Amino acid sequence: MTAVSMGTSGGTSQSRKAVTAAVIGNVLEWYDFGVYGYVAAIIGRNFFPGKDPITELLAAFLTFGLGFAARPIGGIVIGRMGDTHGRKAALMLTIFLMAAGTFMIGILPTYASIGVTAPVLLLVARLMQGFSTGGEWGGSTAFIVEWAPKGKRGLYGSFQQMSVVGGLLLGSSFAALLNSALTPAQMGDWGWRIPFLLGGILGPIGIYMRRTIEETPAY
């Protein structure tokens, strides 16, 4: 009773710290998940080379879409983990998987280097991202709402959806900046890797922030 009362009392600094960590982590998650779509045409040329650019692009977006197919599985598995082992443990797992999958895409050799193994590994990384995102959606919402002060659960819960859009906006803005700063040749050769490498590097920051917060009082 005392723990729940502490978690729902108005506007404590601990609640704000926990919610801030969850929101920032969610922004990084959705930046990592969405940035693939903004360089899909380049990924198609590097991992699915062929004579037809449309086929290359469709293959890249098929891999992108399979990440969405993994989301329900991640939601079920990591959601159950959040119920049995705690919200914090579940969110630590989601951000670790997302950072690992994103960094993996950034360092993958292309089809020209390792052949068909390249698109297979790309698909593995994308499935890791999708599995992570599925667990993040419900897990971060539960975490934020359970930390919300009394009478502000709706307001605090809205931060989850806001952070989703914030992450996608961050990814699109950074991709646009790179396309403006680099030549098409530079972007196609190595520039497309920068958003993924940045996402992988920022991952440990999100992990640290989530590791230092407390479990939700309601849990």
mmCIF file of C-alpha atoms in Angstrom, residues 6-114:
data_model
loop_
_atom_site.group_PDB
_atom_site.id
_atom_site.type_symbol
_atom_site.label_atom_id
_atom_site.label_comp_id
_atom_site.label_asym_id
_atom_site.label_seq_id
_atom_site.Cartn_x
_atom_site.Cartn_y
_atom_site.Cartn_z
ATOM 1 C CA MET A 6 4.455 6.651 -3.289
ATOM 2 C CA GLY A 7 4.091 5.863 -6.993
ATOM 3 C CA THR A 8 0.808 7.733 -7.348
ATOM 4 C CA SER A 9 1.497 10.769 -5.191
ATOM 5 C CA GLY A 10 1.543 13.998 -7.126
ATOM 6 C CA GLY A 11 4.588 14.828 -9.235
ATOM 7 C CA THR A 12 7.485 13.322 -7.295
ATOM 8 C CA SER A 13 10.984 13.764 -8.666
ATOM 9 C CA GLN A 14 11.398 9.984 -8.751
ATOM 10 C CA SER A 15 8.348 9.654 -10.986
ATOM 11 C CA ARG A 16 9.653 12.317 -13.358
ATOM 12 C CA LYS A 17 13.084 10.693 -13.507
ATOM 13 C CA ALA A 18 11.609 7.270 -14.267
ATOM 14 C CA VAL A 19 9.238 8.593 -16.929
ATOM 15 C CA THR A 20 11.990 10.681 -18.541
ATOM 16 C CA ALA A 21 14.260 7.633 -18.783
ATOM 17 C CA ALA A 22 11.454 5.578 -20.318
ATOM 18 C CA VAL A 23 10.565 8.282 -22.842
ATOM 19 C CA ILE A 24 14.162 8.902 -23.934
ATOM 20 C CA GLY A 25 14.728 5.168 -24.287
ATOM 21 C CA ASN A 26 11.575 4.888 -26.372
ATOM 22 C CA VAL A 27 12.709 7.738 -28.646
ATOM 23 C CA LEU A 28 15.988 5.891 -29.282
ATOM 24 C CA GLU A 29 14.092 2.634 -29.894
ATOM 25 C CA TRP A 30 11.867 4.141 -32.568
ATOM 26 C CA TYR A 31 14.732 6.070 -34.139
ATOM 27 C CA ASP A 32 16.533 2.738 -34.562
ATOM 28 C CA PHE A 33 13.443 0.951 -35.847
ATOM 29 C CA GLY A 34 12.406 3.631 -38.328
ATOM 30 C CA VAL A 35 15.709 4.789 -39.801
ATOM 31 C CA TYR A 36 15.865 1.698 -42.054
ATOM 32 C CA GLY A 37 12.940 2.986 -44.079
ATOM 33 C CA TYR A 38 14.680 6.269 -44.885
ATOM 34 C CA VAL A 39 17.654 4.566 -46.554
ATOM 35 C CA ALA A 40 15.787 1.546 -47.951
ATOM 36 C CA ALA A 41 16.650 2.340 -51.584
ATOM 37 C CA ILE A 42 20.374 2.320 -50.763
ATOM 38 C CA ILE A 43 20.022 -0.870 -48.720
ATOM 39 C CA GLY A 44 18.287 -2.472 -51.699
ATOM 40 C CA ARG A 45 21.228 -1.695 -53.985
ATOM 41 C CA ASN A 46 23.780 -2.975 -51.454
ATOM 42 C CA PHE A 47 22.050 -6.126 -50.224
ATOM 43 C CA PHE A 48 19.693 -7.128 -53.049
ATOM 44 C CA PRO A 49 21.557 -6.142 -56.225
ATOM 45 C CA GLY A 50 19.884 -6.803 -59.539
ATOM 46 C CA LYS A 51 19.123 -5.271 -62.894
ATOM 47 C CA ASP A 52 15.829 -3.755 -61.751
ATOM 48 C CA PRO A 53 15.923 -0.936 -59.140
ATOM 49 C CA ILE A 54 12.248 -1.515 -58.315
ATOM 50 C CA THR A 55 12.950 -5.154 -57.411
ATOM 51 C CA GLU A 56 15.846 -4.062 -55.227
ATOM 52 C CA LEU A 57 13.627 -1.589 -53.409
ATOM 53 C CA LEU A 58 10.800 -4.092 -52.976
ATOM 54 C CA ALA A 59 13.228 -6.640 -51.504
ATOM 55 C CA ALA A 60 14.513 -4.021 -49.067
ATOM 56 C CA PHE A 61 10.979 -3.115 -48.002
ATOM 57 C CA LEU A 62 10.035 -6.795 -47.671
ATOM 58 C CA THR A 63 12.839 -7.106 -45.119
ATOM 59 C CA PHE A 64 11.567 -3.919 -43.494
ATOM 60 C CA GLY A 65 8.053 -5.369 -43.300
ATOM 61 C CA LEU A 66 9.204 -8.652 -41.767
ATOM 62 C CA GLY A 67 10.382 -6.597 -38.811
ATOM 63 C CA PHE A 68 6.727 -5.702 -38.228
ATOM 64 C CA ALA A 69 5.793 -9.393 -38.382
ATOM 65 C CA ALA A 70 8.109 -10.037 -35.426
ATOM 66 C CA ARG A 71 6.456 -7.362 -33.299
ATOM 67 C CA PRO A 72 3.451 -9.406 -32.059
ATOM 68 C CA ILE A 73 5.799 -12.207 -30.974
ATOM 69 C CA GLY A 74 7.978 -9.730 -29.113
ATOM 70 C CA GLY A 75 4.901 -8.199 -27.509
ATOM 71 C CA ILE A 76 3.745 -11.565 -26.170
ATOM 72 C CA VAL A 77 7.141 -12.856 -24.999
ATOM 73 C CA ILE A 78 8.519 -9.635 -23.512
ATOM 74 C CA GLY A 79 5.104 -8.616 -22.190
ATOM 75 C CA ARG A 80 4.966 -11.864 -20.245
ATOM 76 C CA MET A 81 8.504 -11.252 -19.026
ATOM 77 C CA GLY A 82 7.451 -7.808 -17.778
ATOM 78 C CA ASP A 83 4.642 -9.388 -15.778
ATOM 79 C CA THR A 84 6.815 -12.089 -14.217
ATOM 80 C CA HIS A 85 10.234 -10.433 -13.856
ATOM 81 C CA GLY A 86 9.409 -6.722 -13.766
ATOM 82 C CA ARG A 87 8.954 -3.819 -16.172
ATOM 83 C CA LYS A 88 12.542 -2.680 -15.759
ATOM 84 C CA ALA A 89 14.011 -6.048 -16.779
ATOM 85 C CA ALA A 90 11.778 -6.155 -19.861
ATOM 86 C CA LEU A 91 12.738 -2.642 -20.952
ATOM 87 C CA MET A 92 16.424 -3.394 -20.429
ATOM 88 C CA LEU A 93 16.072 -6.353 -22.783
ATOM 89 C CA THR A 94 14.199 -4.395 -25.458
ATOM 90 C CA ILE A 95 16.731 -1.582 -25.680
ATOM 91 C CA PHE A 96 19.652 -4.025 -25.698
ATOM 92 C CA LEU A 97 18.157 -6.034 -28.564
ATOM 93 C CA MET A 98 17.342 -2.880 -30.504
ATOM 94 C CA ALA A 99 20.831 -1.418 -30.107
ATOM 95 C CA ALA A 100 22.450 -4.729 -31.078
ATOM 96 C CA GLY A 101 20.258 -5.160 -34.161
ATOM 97 C CA THR A 102 20.803 -1.583 -35.289
ATOM 98 C CA PHE A 103 24.575 -1.700 -34.844
ATOM 99 C CA MET A 104 24.630 -5.023 -36.674
ATOM 100 C CA ILE A 105 23.017 -3.431 -39.738
ATOM 101 C CA GLY A 106 25.555 -0.607 -39.611
ATOM 102 C CA ILE A 107 28.567 -2.945 -39.812
ATOM 103 C CA LEU A 108 27.176 -5.669 -42.104
ATOM 104 C CA PRO A 109 29.236 -6.480 -45.221
ATOM 105 C CA THR A 110 27.242 -6.039 -48.410
ATOM 106 C CA TYR A 111 26.188 -8.608 -51.002
ATOM 107 C CA ALA A 112 29.285 -7.785 -53.043
ATOM 108 C CA SER A 113 31.476 -8.923 -50.132
ATOM 109 C CA ILE A 114 29.805 -12.041 -48.722
#
